[in-house]
Coordinates of C-alpha atoms and ligand atoms in Angstrom, one line a residue:
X1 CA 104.5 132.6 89.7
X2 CA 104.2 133.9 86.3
X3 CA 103.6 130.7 84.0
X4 CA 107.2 129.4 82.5
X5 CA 108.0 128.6 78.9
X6 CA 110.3 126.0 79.6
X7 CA 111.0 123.2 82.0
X8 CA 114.4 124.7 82.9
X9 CA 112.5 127.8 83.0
X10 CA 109.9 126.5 85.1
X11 CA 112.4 125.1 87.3
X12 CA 114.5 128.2 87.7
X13 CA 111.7 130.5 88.7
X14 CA 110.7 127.8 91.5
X15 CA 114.0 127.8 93.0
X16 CA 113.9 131.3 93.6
X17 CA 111.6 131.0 95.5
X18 CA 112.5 129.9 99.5
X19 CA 110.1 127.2 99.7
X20 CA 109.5 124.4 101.8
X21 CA 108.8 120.4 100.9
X22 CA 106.3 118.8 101.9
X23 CA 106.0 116.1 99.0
X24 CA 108.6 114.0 97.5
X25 CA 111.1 113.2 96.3
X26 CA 112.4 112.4 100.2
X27 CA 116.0 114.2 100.0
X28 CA 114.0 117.3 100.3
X29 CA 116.9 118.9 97.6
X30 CA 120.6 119.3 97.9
X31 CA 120.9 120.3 102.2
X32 CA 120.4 116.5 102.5
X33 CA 123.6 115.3 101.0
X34 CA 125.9 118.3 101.7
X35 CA 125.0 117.1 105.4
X36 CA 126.9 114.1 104.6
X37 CA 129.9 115.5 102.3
X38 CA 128.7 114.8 99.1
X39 CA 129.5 118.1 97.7
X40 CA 131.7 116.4 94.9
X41 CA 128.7 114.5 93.4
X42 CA 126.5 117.1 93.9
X43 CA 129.1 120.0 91.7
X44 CA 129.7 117.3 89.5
X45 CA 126.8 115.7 88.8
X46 CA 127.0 116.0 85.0
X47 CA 130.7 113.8 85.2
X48 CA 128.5 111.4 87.1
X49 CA 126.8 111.0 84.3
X50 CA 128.9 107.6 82.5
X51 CA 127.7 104.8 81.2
X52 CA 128.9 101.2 80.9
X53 CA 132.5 101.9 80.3
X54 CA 134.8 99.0 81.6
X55 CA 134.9 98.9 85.1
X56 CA 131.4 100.3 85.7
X57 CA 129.8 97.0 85.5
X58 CA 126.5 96.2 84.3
X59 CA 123.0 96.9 85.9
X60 CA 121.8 93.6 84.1
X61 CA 124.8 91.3 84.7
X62 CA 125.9 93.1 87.9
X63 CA 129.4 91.6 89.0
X64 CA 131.4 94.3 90.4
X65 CA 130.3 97.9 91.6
X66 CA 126.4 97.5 91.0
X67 CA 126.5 94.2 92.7
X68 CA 128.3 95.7 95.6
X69 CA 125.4 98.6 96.2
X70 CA 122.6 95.8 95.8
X71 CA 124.4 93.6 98.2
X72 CA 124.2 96.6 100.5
X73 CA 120.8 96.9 100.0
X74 CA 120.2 93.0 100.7
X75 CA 122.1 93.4 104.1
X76 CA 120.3 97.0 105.1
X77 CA 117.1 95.2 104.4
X78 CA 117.9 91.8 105.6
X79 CA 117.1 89.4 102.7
X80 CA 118.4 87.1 99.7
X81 CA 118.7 90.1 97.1
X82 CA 117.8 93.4 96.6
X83 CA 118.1 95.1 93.1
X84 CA 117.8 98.5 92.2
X85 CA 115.2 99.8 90.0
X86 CA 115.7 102.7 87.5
X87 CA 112.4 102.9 86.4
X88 CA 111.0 103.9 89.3
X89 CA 108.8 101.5 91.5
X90 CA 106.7 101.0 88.7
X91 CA 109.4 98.3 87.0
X92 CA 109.2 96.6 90.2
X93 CA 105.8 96.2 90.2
X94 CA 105.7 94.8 86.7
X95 CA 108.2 92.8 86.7
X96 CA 107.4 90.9 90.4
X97 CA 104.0 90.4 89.5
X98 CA 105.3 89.2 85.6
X99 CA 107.3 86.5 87.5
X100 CA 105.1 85.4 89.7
X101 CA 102.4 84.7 87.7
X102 CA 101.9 82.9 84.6
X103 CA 99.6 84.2 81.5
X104 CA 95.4 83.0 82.3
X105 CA 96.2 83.1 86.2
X106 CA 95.1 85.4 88.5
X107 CA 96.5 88.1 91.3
X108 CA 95.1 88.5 93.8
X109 CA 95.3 92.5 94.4
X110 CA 94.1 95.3 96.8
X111 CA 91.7 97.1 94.3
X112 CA 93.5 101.0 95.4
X113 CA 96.6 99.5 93.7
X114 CA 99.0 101.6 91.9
X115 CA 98.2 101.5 87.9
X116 CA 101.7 99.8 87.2
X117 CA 99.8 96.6 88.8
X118 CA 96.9 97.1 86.4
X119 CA 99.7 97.7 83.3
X120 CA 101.3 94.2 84.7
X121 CA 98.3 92.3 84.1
X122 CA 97.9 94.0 80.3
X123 CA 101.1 93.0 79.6
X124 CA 101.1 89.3 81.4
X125 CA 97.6 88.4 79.7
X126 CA 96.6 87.4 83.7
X127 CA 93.5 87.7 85.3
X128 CA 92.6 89.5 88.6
X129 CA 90.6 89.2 91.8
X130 CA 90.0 92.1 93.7
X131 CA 90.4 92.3 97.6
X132 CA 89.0 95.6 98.8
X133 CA 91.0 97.6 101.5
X134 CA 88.5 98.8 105.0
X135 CA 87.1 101.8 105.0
X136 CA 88.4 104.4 108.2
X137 CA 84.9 104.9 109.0
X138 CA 86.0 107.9 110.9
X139 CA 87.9 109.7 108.2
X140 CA 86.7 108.6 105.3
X141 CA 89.5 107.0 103.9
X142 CA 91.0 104.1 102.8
X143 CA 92.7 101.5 105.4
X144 CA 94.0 98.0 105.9
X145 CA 93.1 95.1 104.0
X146 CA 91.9 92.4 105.9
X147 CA 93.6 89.1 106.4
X148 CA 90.3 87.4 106.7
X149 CA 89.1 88.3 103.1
X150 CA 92.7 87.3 101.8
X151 CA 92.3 83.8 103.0
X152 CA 88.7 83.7 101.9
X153 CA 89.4 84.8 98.3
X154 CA 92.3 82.4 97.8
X155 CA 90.3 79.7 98.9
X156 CA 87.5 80.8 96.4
X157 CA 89.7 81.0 93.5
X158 CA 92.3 78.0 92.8
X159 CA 93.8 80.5 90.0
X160 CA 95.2 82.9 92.2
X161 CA 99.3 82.6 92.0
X162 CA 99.9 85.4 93.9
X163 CA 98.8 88.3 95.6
X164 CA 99.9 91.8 95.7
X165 CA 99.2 94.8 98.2
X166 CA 100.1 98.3 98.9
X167 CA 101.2 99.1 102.3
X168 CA 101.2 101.8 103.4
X169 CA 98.2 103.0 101.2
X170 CA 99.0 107.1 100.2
X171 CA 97.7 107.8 103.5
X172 CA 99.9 105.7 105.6
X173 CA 97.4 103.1 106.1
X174 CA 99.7 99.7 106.4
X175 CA 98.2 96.3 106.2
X176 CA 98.9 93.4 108.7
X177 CA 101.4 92.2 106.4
X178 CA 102.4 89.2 109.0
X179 CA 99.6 87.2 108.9
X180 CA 98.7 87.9 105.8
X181 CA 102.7 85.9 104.7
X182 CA 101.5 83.0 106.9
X183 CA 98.3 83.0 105.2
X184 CA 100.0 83.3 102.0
X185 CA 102.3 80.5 102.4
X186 CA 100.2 78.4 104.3
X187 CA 98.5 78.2 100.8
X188 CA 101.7 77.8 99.2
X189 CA 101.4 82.0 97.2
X190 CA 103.7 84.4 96.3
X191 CA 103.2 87.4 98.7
X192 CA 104.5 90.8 96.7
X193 CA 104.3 93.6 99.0
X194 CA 103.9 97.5 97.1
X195 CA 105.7 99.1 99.5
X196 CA 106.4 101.7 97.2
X197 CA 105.8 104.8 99.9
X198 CA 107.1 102.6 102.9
X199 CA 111.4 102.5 102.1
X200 CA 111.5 104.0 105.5
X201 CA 109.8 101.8 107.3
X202 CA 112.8 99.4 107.8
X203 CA 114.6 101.4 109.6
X204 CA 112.4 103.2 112.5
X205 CA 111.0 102.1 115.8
X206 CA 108.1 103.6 115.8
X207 CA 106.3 102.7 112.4
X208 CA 104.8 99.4 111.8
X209 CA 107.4 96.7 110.3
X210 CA 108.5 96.6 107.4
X211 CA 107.1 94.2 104.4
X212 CA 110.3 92.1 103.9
X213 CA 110.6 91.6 107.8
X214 CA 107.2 90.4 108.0
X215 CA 107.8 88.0 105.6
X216 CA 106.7 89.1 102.3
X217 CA 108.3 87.0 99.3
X218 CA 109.1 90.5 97.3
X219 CA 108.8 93.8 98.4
X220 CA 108.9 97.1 96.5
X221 CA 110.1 100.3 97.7
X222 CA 110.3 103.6 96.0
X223 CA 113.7 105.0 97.9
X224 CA 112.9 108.1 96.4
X225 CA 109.6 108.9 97.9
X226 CA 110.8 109.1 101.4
X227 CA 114.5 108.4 101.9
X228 CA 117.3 110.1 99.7
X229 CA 118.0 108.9 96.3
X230 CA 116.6 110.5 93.2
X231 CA 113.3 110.4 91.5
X232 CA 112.7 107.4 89.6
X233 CA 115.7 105.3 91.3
X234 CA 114.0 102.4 93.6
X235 CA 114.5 99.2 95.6
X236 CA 113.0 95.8 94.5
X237 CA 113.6 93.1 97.8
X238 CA 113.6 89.7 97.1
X239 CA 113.1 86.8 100.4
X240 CA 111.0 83.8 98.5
X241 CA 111.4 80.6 98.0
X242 CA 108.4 80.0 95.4
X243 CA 109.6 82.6 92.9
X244 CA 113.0 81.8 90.9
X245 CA 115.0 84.8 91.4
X246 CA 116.2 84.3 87.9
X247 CA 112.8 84.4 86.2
X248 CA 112.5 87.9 88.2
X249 CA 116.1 89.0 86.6
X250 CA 114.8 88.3 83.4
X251 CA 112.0 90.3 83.5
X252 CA 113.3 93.3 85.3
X253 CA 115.5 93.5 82.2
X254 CA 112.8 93.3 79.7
X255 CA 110.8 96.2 81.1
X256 CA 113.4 98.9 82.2
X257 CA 115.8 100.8 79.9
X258 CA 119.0 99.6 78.7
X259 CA 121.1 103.0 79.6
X260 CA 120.1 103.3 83.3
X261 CA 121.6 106.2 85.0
X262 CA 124.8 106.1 87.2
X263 CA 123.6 109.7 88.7
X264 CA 120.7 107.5 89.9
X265 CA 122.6 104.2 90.6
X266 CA 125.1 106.4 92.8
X267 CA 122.1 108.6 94.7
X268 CA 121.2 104.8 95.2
X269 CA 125.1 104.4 96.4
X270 CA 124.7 107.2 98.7
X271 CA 121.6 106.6 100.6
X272 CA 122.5 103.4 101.2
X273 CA 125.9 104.6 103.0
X274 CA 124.2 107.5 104.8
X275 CA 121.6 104.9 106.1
X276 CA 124.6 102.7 107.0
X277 CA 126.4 105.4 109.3
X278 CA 123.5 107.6 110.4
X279 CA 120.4 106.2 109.9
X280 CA 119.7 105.8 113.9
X281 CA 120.4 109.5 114.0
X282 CA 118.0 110.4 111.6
X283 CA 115.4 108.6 112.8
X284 CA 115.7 109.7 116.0
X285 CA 115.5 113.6 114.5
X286 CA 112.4 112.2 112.4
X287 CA 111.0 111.3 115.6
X288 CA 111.8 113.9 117.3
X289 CA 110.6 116.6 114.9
X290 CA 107.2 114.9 114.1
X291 CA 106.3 114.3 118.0
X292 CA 106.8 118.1 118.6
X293 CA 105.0 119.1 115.0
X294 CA 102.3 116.6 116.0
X295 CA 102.0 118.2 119.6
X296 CA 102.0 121.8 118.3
X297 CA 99.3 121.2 115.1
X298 CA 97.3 118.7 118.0
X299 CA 96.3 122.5 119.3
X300 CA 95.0 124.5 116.5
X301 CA 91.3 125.1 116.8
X302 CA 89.5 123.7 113.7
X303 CA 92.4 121.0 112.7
X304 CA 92.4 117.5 112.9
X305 CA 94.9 114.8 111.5
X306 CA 94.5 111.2 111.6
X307 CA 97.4 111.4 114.2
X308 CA 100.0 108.6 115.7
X309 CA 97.1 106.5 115.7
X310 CA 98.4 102.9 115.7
X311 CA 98.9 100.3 112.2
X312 CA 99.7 104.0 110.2
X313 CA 102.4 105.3 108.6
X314 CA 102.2 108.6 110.7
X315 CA 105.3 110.6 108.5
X316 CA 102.9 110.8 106.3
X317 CA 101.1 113.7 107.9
X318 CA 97.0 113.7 107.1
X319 CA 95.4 116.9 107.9
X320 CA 91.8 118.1 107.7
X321 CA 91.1 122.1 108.5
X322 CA 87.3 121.2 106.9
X323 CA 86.0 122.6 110.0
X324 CA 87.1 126.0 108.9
X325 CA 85.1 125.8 105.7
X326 CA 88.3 124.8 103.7
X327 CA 89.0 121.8 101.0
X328 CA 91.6 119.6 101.0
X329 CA 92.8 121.5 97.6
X330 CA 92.0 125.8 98.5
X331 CA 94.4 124.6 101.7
X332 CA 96.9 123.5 99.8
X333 CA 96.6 126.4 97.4
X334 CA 96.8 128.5 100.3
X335 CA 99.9 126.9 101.4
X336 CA 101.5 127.5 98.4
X337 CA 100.9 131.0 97.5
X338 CA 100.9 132.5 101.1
X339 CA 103.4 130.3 102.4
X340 CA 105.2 128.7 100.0
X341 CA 104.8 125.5 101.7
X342 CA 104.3 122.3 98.9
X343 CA 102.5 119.2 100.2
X344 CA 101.9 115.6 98.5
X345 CA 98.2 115.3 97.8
X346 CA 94.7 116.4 98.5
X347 CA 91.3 114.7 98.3
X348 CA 87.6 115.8 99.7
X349 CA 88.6 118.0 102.4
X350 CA 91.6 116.0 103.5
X351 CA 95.6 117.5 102.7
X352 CA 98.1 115.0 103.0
X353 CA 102.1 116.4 104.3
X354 CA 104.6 113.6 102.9
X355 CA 107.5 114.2 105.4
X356 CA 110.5 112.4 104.1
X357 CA 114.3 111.5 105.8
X358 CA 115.5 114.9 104.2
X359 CA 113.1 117.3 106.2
X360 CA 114.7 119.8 108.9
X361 CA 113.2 121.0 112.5
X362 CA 112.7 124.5 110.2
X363 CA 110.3 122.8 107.9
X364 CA 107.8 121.3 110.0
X365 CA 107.6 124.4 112.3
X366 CA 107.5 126.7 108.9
X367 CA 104.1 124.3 108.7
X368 CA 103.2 124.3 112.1
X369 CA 103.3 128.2 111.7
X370 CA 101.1 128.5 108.5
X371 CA 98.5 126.0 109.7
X372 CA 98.0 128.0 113.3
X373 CA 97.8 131.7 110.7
X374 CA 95.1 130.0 108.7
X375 CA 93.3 128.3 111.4
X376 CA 93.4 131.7 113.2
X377 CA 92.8 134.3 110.0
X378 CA 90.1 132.0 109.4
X379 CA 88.5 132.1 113.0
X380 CA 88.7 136.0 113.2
X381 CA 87.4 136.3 109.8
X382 CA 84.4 134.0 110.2
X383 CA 83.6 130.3 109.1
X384 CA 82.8 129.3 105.8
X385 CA 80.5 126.0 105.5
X386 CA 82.3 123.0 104.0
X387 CA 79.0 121.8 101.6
X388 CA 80.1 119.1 99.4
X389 CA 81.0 116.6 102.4
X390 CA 77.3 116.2 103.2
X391 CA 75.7 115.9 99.9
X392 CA 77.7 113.2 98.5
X393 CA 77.4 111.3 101.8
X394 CA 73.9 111.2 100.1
X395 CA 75.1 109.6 97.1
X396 CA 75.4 105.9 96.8
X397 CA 78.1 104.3 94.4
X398 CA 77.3 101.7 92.3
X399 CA 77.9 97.9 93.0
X400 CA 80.7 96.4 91.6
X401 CA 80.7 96.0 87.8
X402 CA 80.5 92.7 85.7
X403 CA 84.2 92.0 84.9
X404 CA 85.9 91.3 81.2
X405 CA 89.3 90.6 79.5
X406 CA 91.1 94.0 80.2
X407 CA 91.3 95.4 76.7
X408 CA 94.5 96.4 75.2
X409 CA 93.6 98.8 72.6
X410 CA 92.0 101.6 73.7
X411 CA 90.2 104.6 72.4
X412 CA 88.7 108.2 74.2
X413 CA 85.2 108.9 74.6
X414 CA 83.1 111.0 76.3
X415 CA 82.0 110.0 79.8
X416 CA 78.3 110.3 78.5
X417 CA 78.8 108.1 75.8
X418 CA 80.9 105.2 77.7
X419 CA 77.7 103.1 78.9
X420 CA 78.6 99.9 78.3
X421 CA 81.9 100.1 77.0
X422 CA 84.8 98.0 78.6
X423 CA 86.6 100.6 80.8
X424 CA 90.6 101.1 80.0
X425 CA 92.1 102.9 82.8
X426 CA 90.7 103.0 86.3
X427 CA 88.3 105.8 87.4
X428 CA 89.1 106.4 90.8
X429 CA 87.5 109.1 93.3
X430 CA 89.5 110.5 95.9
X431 CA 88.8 110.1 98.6
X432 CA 88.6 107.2 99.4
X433 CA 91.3 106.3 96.4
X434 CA 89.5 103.2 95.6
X435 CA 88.7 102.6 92.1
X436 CA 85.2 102.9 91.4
X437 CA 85.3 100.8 87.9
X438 CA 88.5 98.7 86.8
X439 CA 90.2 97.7 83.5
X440 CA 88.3 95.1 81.8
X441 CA 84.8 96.3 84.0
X442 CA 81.8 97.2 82.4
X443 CA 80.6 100.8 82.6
X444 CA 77.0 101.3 83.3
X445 CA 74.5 104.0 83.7
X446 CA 74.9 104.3 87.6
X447 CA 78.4 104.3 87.5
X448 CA 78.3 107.3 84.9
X449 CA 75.6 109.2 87.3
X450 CA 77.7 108.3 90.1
X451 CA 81.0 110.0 88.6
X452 CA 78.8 112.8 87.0
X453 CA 77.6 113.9 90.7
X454 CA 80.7 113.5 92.1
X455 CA 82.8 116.2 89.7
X456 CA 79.6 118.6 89.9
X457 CA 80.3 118.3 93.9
X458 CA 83.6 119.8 92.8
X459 CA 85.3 116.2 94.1
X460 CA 88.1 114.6 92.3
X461 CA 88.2 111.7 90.1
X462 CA 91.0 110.7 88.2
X463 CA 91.0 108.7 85.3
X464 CA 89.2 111.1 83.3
X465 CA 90.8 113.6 81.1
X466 CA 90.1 117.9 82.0
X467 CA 87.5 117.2 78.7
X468 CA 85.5 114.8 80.9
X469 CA 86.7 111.9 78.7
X470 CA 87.2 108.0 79.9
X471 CA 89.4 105.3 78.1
X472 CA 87.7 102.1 76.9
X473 CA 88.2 99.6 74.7
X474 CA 87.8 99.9 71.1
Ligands
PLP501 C1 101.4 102.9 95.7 C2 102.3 103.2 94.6 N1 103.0 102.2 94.0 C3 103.9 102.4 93.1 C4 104.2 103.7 92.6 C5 105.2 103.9 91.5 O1 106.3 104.4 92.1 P1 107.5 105.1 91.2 O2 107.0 106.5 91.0 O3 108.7 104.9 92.0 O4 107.5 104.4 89.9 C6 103.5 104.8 93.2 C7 103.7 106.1 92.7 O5 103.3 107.1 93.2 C8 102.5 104.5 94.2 O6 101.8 105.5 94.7

């Protein structure tokens, strides 16, 4: 694709192209609501577009038509609220964690949380304590966290209010979220679930349980990721009784805009309803289409996925052709520009598939097709060797860092030159997705050799800019 001037340029170009989605947002584009009958929103999307006139009640004093789709929400999920996010789950985040607890306390949080968790406690002036998730010895990745180490960390720090997880983790990875609630509240804590990639979860019978039926005080779910609204409209759940749902209102006001969208407020509308009358239908075809991908990509010589194994999110498709000599990221190159196929995520050699409510019996065998050409091309055309896996299982990361206040003004600097310096932004290589240094963590040298070995291996780290720069403190 010839590189676009524009965003609507951009945009244009890619839809002439007949592609195939493999990453979000979950609707999977406009064959999802036409299903349904929506054609009138869909032709007249730009009408959609109001804002508070009277009778379209208020997103922040909801009495009428809002408060009737959150209501809906509250029953599809089965708890005391539900309100809907238009800043994506990221306001969610913030917000629950903002009411839950108060400035010089700490969260509790998995240390492979999203960076909206590290923003909350920037902005809430509170204090964390890291729980680290388990490692999936066998694919490298990042898994549960364990109930064990919740109960022992609450019990070593008295200022722990709350404490906030992500489950499923971006590879599907879901935490035992039951006992960890009876943990929780046996110690009388605010359980906030980031369930952010897990909206679906509620609804299937062959996923692990949902957050808010397990018990979780407030649960977070992007709807967008994997069921049909649009990007950046979410779900925030609310079940506890230690949190005052008001104090939550409050601050879910102070951190989203003050125009929010009715184009998203009614893709929020319309999920809801199609969940309502079809959701057991499309379920079932979820089911149904991922047992007969799985079977069919179960065969390709050189493949392997992390499977239906039990405690995952197993929509979210994890696949590893390393075998074959390939990276996670030339396979997903070689998806796009010989099959037009577009997938979530890559890390090491691993290639994650989001599959999302919106995704046809076409699509995954348009996959299943690709992945048995490469597997075979590659065969017939001999195997490369897959180096970088080997050496940096060599490398050993550095221990845990000293932590500090996380700063709030910040500065760039060279990687180099950051020994240390207080780090800003978390520096996180993928796999496993677990940050290597935090906000408010000291860099040092081994950290920096660490980092510098792992980008000559060609691996990913984010948190530092394409210049090799890192953002500190000033
Ligand atoms: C684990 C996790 N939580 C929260 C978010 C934020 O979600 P949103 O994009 O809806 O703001 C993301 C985004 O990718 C995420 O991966």
């Amino acid at each position: 694709m010839a590189i676009s001037t524009s965003l609507y340029d951009f945009i244009t170009d890619y839809l002439k192209k007949d592609t195939v989605s493999f990453h979000m947002p979950g609707h999977k584009g406009s064959k999802f609501y036409k299903r349904f009958g929506y054609h009138n929103f869909l032709e007249r999307i730009m009408e959609f577009d109001i804002s508070e006139i009277p009778g379209a009640d208020n997103l922040f004093q909801a009495e009428s038509i809002i408060r009737g789709v959150q209501e809906q929400y509250a029953m599809l999920y089965g708890c005391k609220r539900s309100y809907i996010l238009i800043n994506g789950s990221s306001a969610g985040n913030i917000a629950a964690v903002l009411a839950s607890v108060n400035r010089g306390k700490q969260l509790l949080m998995a240390r492979n949380s999203h960076k909206s968790v590290f923003n909350a406690l920037t902005l809430g002036g509170i204090r964390p304590v890291y729980v680290h998730p388990e490692i999936v010895e066998e694919y490298g990745l990042s898994g549960a966290i364990p109930p064990s180490e919740i109960e022992r960390l609450i019990i070593e720090n008295p200022d722990v209010q709350a404490i906030m997880l992500t489950s499923p983790n971006y590879y599907g990875f879901c935490s035992d979220i039951k006992t960890i609630a009876d943990i929780a509240h046996k110690y009388k804590k605010v359980l906030i679930v980031d369930e952010a990639h897990g909206a679906h979860l509620h609804f299937s019978n062959f996923l692990p349980p949902s957050a808010i039926s397990s018990g979780a005080d407030i649960v977070i779910n992007s709807t967008h990721k994997t069921l049909g609204s649009f990007t950046q409209s979410a779900a925030l759940h609310f079940n506890s009784e230690l949190v005052d749902p008001y104090v939550l209102e409050d601050k879910l006001q102070c951190i989203q805009s003050t125009s929010p969208s009715y184009i998203l407020m009614t893709s929020m509308e319309i999920t809801a309803k199609i969940l309502e009358q079809h959701g057991e239908i499309l379920m079932k075809e979820w089911y149904d289409n991922l047992n007969m991908f799985y079977d069919r990509i179960q065969k390709i010589p050189g493949l392997r996925t992390t499977g239906k194994m039990e405690g995952i999110d197993w929509t979210k498709i994890n696949l590893t052709m390393g075998e074959l000599g390939f990276t996670g990221s030339e396979l997903d190159k070689i998806l796009i520009e010989d099959y037009n196929i577009y997938t979530e995520l890559f890390t090491g050699d691993w290639l994650m598939a989001l599959s999302g409510i919106g995704n046809n019996k076409e699509d995954y065998n348009w996959l299943a097709d690709a992945l048995e050409d490469i597997s075979r091309k590659a065969i017939s055309s001999g195997i490369k060797e897959l180096k970088s896996k080997q050496k940096k299982a060599a490398l050993t990361p550095p221990k845990q860092a000293t932590m500090f206040e996380i700063p709030v003004e910040v500065k760039k600097v060279k990687l180099e030159d950051s020994e240390g310096m207080i780090c800003g932004r978390s520096i996180i290589p993928y796999p496993p997705g677990i940050p290597l240094v935090c906000p408010g963590e000291r860099i040092d040298a081994d950290a920096i050799t660490y980092i510098k070995a792992l980008r000559e291996l060609g691996e990913r780290v984010i948190g530092i800019s394409e210049f090799g720069e890192v953002i500190v403190g000033i």
